[in-house]
Coordinates of C-alpha atoms in Angstrom, one line a residue:
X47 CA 10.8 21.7 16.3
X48 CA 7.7 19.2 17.6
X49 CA 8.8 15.6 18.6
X50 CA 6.5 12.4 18.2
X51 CA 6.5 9.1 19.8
X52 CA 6.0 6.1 17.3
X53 CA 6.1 2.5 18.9
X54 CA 8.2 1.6 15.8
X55 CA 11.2 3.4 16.3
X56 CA 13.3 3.9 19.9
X57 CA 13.6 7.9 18.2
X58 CA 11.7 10.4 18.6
X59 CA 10.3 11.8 15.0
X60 CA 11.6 15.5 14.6
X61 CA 9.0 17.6 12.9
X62 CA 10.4 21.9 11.9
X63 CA 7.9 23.8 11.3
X64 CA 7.5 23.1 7.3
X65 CA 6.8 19.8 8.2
X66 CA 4.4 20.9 11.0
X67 CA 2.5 23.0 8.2
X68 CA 2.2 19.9 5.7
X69 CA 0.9 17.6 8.1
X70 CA -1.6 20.1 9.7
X71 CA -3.4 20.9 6.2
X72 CA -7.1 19.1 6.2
X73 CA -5.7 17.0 3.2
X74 CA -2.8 15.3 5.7
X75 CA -5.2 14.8 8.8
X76 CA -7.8 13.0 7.0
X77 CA -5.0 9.8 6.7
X78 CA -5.8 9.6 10.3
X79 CA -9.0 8.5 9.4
X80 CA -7.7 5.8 7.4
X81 CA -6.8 2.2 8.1
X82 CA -3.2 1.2 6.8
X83 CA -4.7 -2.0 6.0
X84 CA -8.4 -1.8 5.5
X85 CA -10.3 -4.5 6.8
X86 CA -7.4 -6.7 8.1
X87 CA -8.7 -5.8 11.4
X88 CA -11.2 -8.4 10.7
X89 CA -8.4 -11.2 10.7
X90 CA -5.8 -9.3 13.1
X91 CA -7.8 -7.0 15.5
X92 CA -4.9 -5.0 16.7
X93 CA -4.7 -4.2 13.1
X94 CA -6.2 -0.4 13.1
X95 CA -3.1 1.6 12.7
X96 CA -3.0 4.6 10.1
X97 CA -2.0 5.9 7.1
X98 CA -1.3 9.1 8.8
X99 CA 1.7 6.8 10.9
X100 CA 3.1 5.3 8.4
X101 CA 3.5 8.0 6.6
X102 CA 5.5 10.2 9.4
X103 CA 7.2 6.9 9.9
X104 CA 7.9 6.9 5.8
X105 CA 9.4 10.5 6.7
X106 CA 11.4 9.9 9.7
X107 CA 13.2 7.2 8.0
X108 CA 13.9 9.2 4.7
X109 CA 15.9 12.0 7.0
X110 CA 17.7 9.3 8.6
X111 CA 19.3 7.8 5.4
X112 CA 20.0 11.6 4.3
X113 CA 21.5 12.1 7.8
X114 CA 23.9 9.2 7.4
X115 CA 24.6 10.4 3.7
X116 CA 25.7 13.6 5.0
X117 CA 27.8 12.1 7.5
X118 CA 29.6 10.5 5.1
X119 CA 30.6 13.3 2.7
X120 CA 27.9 13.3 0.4
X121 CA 26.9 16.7 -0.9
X122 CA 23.1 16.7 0.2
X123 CA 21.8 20.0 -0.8
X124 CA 19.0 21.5 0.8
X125 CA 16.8 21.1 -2.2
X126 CA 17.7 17.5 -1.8
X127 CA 16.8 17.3 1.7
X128 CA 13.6 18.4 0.9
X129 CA 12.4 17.4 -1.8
X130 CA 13.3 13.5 -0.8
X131 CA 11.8 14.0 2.9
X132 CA 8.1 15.4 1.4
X133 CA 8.3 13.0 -1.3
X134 CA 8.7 10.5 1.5
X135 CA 5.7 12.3 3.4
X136 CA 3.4 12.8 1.0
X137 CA 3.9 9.3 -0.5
X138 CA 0.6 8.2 -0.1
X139 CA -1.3 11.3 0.0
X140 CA -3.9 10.1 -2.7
X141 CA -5.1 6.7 -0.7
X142 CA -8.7 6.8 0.2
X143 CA -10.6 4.6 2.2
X144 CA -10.6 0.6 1.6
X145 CA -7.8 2.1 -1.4
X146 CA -7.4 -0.9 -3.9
X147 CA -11.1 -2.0 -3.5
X148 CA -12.4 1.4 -4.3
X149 CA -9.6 2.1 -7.1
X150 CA -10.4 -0.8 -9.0
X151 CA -14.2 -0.5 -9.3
X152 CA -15.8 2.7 -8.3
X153 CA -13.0 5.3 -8.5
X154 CA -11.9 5.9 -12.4
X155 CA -8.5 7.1 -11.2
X156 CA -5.4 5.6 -9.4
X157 CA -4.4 6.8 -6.2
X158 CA -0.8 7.9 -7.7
X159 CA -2.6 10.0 -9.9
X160 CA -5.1 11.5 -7.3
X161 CA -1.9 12.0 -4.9
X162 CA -0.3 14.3 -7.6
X163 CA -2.9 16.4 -8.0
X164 CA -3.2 17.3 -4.8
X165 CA 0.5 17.6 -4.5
X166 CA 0.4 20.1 -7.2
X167 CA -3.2 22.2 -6.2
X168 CA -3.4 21.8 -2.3
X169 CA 0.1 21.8 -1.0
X170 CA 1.9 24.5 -3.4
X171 CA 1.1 27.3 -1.2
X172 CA 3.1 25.3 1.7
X173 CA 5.9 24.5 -0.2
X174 CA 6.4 26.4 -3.3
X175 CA 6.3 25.5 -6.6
X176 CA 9.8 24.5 -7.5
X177 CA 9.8 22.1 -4.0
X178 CA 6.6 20.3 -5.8
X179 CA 8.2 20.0 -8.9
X180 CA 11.5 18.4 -7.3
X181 CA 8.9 15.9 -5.4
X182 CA 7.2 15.0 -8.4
X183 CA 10.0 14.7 -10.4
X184 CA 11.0 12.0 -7.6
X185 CA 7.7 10.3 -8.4
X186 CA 8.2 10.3 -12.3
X187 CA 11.7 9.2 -11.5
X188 CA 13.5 12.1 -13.0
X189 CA 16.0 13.0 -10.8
X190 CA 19.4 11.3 -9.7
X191 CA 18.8 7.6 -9.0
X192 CA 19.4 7.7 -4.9
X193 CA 16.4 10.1 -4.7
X194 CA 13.6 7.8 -6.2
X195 CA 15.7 4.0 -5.1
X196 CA 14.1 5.3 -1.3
X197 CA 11.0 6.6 -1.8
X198 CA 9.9 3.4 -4.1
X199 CA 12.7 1.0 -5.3
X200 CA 13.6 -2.3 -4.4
X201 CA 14.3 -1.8 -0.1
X202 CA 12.5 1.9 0.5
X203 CA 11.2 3.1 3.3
X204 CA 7.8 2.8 2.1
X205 CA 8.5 -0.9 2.9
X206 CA 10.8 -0.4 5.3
X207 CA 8.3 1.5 8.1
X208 CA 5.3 -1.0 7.0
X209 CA 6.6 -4.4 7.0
X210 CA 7.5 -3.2 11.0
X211 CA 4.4 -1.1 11.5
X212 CA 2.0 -3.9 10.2
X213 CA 3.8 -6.6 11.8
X214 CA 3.6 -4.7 14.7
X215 CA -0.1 -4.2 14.8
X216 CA -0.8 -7.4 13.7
X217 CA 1.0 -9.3 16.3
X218 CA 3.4 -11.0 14.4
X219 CA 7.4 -11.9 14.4
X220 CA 7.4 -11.9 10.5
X221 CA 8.0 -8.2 9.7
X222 CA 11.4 -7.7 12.2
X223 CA 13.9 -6.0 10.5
X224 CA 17.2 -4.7 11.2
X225 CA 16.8 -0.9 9.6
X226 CA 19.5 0.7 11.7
X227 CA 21.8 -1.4 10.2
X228 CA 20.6 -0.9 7.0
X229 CA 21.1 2.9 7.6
X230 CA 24.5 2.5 8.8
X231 CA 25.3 0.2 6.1
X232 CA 23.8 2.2 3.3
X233 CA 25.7 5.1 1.1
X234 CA 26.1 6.7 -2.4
X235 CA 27.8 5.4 -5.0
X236 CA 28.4 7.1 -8.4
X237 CA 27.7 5.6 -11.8
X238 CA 27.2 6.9 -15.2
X239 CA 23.4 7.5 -14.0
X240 CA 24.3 9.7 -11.2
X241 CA 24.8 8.6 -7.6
X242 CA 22.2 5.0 -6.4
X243 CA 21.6 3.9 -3.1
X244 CA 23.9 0.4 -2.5
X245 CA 24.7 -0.9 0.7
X246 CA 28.4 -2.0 1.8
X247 CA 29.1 -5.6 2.7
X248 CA 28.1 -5.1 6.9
X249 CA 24.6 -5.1 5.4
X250 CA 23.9 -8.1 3.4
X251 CA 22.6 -10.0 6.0
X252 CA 20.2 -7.3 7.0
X253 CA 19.3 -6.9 3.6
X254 CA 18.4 -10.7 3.0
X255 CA 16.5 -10.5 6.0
X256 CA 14.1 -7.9 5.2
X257 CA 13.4 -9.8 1.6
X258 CA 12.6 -13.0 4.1
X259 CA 10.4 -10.5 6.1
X260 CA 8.4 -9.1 3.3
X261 CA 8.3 -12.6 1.7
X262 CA 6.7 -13.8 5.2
X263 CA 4.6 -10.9 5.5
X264 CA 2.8 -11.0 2.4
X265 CA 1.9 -14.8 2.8
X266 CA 0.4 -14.4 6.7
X267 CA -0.6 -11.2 6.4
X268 CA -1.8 -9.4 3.3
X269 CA -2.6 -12.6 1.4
X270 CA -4.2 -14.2 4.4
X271 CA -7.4 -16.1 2.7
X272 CA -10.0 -14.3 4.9
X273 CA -8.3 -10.9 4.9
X274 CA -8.4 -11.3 0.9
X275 CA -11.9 -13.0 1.2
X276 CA -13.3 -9.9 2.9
X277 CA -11.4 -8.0 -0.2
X278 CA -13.4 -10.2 -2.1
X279 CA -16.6 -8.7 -1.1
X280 CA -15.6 -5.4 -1.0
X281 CA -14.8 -5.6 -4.7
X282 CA -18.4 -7.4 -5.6
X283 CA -20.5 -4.9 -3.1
X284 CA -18.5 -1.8 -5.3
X285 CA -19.1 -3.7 -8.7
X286 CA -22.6 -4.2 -7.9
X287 CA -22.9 -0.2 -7.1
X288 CA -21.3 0.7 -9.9
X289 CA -23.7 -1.7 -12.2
X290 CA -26.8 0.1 -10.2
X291 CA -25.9 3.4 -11.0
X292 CA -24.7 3.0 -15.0
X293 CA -28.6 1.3 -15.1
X294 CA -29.9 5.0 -13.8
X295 CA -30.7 3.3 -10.8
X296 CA -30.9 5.9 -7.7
X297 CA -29.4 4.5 -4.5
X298 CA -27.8 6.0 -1.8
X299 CA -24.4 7.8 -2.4
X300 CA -22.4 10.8 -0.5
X301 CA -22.2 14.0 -2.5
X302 CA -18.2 13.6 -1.9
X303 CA -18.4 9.8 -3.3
X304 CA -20.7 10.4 -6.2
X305 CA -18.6 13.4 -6.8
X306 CA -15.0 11.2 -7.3
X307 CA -17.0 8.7 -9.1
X308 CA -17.9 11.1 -11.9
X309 CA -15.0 12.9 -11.8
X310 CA -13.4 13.6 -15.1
X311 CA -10.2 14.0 -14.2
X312 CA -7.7 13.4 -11.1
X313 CA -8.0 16.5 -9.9
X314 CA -11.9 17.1 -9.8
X315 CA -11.5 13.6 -7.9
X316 CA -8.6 15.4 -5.5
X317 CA -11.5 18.2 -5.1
X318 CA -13.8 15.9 -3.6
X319 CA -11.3 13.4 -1.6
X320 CA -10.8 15.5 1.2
X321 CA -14.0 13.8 2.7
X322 CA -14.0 10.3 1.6
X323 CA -12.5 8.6 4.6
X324 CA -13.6 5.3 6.5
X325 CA -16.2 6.7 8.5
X326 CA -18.4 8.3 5.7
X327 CA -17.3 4.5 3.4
X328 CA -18.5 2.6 6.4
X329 CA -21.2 4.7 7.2
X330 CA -22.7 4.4 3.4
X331 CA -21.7 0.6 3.7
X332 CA -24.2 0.5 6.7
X333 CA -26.5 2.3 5.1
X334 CA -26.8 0.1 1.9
X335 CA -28.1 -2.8 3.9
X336 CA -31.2 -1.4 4.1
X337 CA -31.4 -0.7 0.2
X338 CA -34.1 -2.9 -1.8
X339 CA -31.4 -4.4 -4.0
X340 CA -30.9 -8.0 -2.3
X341 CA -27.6 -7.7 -3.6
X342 CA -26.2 -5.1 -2.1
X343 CA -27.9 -5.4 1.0
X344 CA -27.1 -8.6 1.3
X345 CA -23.0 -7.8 0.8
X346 CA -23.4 -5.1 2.6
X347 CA -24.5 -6.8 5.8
X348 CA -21.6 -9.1 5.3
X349 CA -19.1 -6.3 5.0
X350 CA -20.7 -4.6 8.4
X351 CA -21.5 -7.9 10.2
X352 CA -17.9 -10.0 9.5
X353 CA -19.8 -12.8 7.6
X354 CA -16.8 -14.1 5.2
X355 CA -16.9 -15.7 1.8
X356 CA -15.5 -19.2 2.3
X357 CA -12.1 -19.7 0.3
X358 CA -12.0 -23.0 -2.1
X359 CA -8.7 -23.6 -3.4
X360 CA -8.0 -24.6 -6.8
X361 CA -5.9 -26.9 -7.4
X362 CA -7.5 -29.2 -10.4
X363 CA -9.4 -28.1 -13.4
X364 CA -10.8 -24.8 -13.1
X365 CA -13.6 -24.3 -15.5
X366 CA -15.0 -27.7 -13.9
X367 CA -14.3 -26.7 -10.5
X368 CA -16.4 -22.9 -11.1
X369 CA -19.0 -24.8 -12.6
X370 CA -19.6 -26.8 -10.1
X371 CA -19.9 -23.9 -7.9
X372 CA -21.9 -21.4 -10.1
X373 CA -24.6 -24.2 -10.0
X374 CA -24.6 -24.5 -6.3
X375 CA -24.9 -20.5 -6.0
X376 CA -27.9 -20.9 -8.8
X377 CA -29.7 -23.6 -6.3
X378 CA -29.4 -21.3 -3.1
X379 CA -30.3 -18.1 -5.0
X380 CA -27.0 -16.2 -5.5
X381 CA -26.1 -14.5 -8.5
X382 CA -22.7 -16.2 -9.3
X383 CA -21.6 -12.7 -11.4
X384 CA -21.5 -11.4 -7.6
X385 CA -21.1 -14.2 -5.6
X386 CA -17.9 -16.2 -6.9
X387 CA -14.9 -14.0 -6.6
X388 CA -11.9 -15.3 -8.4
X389 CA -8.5 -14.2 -6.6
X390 CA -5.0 -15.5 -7.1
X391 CA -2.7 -13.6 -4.8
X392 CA 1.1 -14.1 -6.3
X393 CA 4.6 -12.8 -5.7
X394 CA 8.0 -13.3 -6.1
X395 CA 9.6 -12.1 -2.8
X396 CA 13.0 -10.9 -5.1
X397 CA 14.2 -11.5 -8.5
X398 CA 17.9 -11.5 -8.7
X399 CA 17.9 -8.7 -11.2
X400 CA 21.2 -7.4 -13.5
X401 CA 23.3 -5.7 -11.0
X402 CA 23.7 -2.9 -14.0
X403 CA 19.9 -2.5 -13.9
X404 CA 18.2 -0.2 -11.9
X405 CA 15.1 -2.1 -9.8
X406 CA 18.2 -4.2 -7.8
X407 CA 19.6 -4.1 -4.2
X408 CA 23.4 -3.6 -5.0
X409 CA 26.1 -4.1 -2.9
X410 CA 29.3 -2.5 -3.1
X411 CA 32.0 -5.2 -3.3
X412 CA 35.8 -4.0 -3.7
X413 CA 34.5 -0.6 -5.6
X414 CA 32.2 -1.9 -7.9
X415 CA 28.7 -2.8 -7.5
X416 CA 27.3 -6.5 -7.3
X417 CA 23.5 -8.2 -6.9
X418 CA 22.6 -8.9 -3.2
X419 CA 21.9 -12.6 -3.8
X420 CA 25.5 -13.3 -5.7
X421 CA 26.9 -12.0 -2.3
X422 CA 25.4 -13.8 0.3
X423 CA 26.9 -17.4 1.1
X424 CA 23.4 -19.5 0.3
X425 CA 20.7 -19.5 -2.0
X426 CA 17.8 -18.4 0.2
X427 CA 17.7 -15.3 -2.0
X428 CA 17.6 -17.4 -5.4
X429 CA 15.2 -19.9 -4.0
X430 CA 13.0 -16.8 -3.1
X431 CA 13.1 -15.7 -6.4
X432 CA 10.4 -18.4 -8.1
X433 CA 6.8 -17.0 -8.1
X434 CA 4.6 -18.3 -5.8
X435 CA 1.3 -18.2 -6.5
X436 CA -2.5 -19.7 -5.3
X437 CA -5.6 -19.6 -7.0
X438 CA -9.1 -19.5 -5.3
X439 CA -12.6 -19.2 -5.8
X440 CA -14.7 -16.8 -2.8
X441 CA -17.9 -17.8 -2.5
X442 CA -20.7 -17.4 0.7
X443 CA -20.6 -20.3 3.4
X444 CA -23.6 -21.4 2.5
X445 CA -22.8 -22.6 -1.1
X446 CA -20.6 -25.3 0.0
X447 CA -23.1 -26.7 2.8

């Protein structure tokens, strides 16, 4: 048994030696080459943790749920235990560098899907082949309820270790939650579906916290207009690569990153993911500033230097208000296709959801099961539940001067 030190959590994080085999295959270690939140760095410095912590952290909350299961009666086999713990650790397995901005133009395939495939080819050999079936069975959500509710349902521990971890390394108060009382306050409870993940009536105000958390979070944090600005140009620099290259224009690209890109499948693109990380994206990010496309040198140099697209809020007519501003980018010399970035960040921190559905946080009231938001005593939950949405326009500084 191996113990770790996280800054999150007062435990240690008890690694046996399966565990110690899974995180020490090349496929695991290159998330410690990746930045749990990309370029928000840029707006929060401290912001530089890993994918390779949250994902231990992801794991070290998933055995502490099944540990208080147990303690409570529940049969937890050791298929169970396993599968639900290496679901949790390999939860984000398929993330590359920059993830969403790469996913979205360059790479044809979804990190999900990427993530499976390597499930299935690379860590078979470490696990066995029924243990990767159980896991991805978790995944597809075929399995008792429980096992899939905390790996990805309404209050995981996918959000559960990052709304701390990035609040943490961002420097904010936002993302404080109370998780051990959400572990002592969670259980089991059996329905015609099998057995879902509720928590008892100690909880509730732990529960509505963490929706207030994530609702904060989201707004300072991962919607911040210059961290999503910066997003911004990611997604035009990668749209403007892929444009160059379906023109049979030759510019520079990695063998491993031209490799995903033509992949035909996930899993040619899990063959060549083992070396796409942030050095070799930020490396071939520093390398297109010198290519003769103005374009991409020119976003490029933005990306490398910190020199943001300004945020123009739309509040009034659209179509008028990008008019105005595609003619300004015209007068200055900027191709609006790549220059004006349309974004509108939106959530709804919760929707108070059928307590007989299955995407709910359910609290077990007198022996049956009720919606968190028809417990608590106010409406914090309810008034949470309305979208909230901005829309803006990204364009370079220089457009609006």
């Amino acid at each position: 048994m191996k113990y770790i030190r996280d800054p999150i959590y007062s435990d240690f994080i008890e690694l046996d030696d399966l565990a110690l085999k899974v995180i020490s295959h090349p496929y695991f270690q290159r998330m410690r080459r990746i930045k749990h939140l990309g370029l928000a760095d840029y707006v929060y410095p401290g912001a530089t943790h890993t994918r390779f912590s949250h994902m231990l952290g992801v794991y070290h909350l998933s055995v502490k749920f099944l540990r208080k299961f147990k303690e409570m009666g529940e049969v937890i086999t050791k298929d169970d235990w396993d599968t639900i713990r290496f679901a949790a650790l390999l939860h984000d397995i398929g993330h590359t560098s920059l993830s969403h901005a790469l996913e979205f133009t360059l790479l044809p395939f979804r990190h999900e899907e990427i993530g499976i495939a390597i499930i299935e080819t690379k860590f078979k050999e470490i696990l066995g082949e029924g243990l990767v079936k159980g896991i991805l069975d978790i995944f597809q959500r075929d399995c008792e309820p429980f096992k899939y509710q905390l790996i990805e349902g309404q209050m995981d521990v996918d959000r559960l270790d990052y709304l701390r971890r990035d609040a943490y390394y961002c420097g904010v108060d936002y993302g404080l939650i109370d998780v051990e009382r959400l572990i002592q306050s969670s259980k089991l409870f059996k329905t015609p579906r099998g057995r879902e993940f509720v928590i008892t009536l100690k909880g509730i105000f732990a529960a509505e916290s963490y929706i207030i958390a994530r609702y904060l979070m989201y707004w300072s944090v991962y919607y911040h207009k210059t961290n999503i600005g910066f997003q911004a140009i990611l997604f035009s620099l990668f749209k403007r690569v892929k444009d160059i290259l379906s023109d049979g224009e030759n510019i520079f690209i990695p063998e491993p990153l031209r490799g995903c890109i033509n992949a035909k499948d996930p899993y040619e693109a899990a063959e060549h993911l083992l070396y796409i990380d942030d050095p070799l994206i930020f490396y071939t990010i520093s390398e297109w500033q010198r290519e003769k496309d103005k374009v991409l040198s020119d976003l490029s140099k933005r990306i490398i230097n910190r020199v943001r697209f300004k945020a123009v809020e739309i509040k009034g007519d659209f179509l008028e208000r990008y008019k105005e501003l595609e003619d300004r980018c015209k007068r200055v010399g900027f191709d609006p296709h790549y220059y004006i970035v349309e974004r509108t960040p939106k959530d709804v921190a919760y929707t108070p959801y059928d307590p007989d559905a299955e995407e709910s946080i359910k609290v077990e009231v007198e022996g049956s099961l009720r919606e968190l938001s028809s417990v608590l005593p106010t409406d914090t939950l309810k008034s949470l539940s309305r979208e909230v949405m901005k829309r803006f326009l990204f364009v370079p500084e220089e457009v609006l001067m």
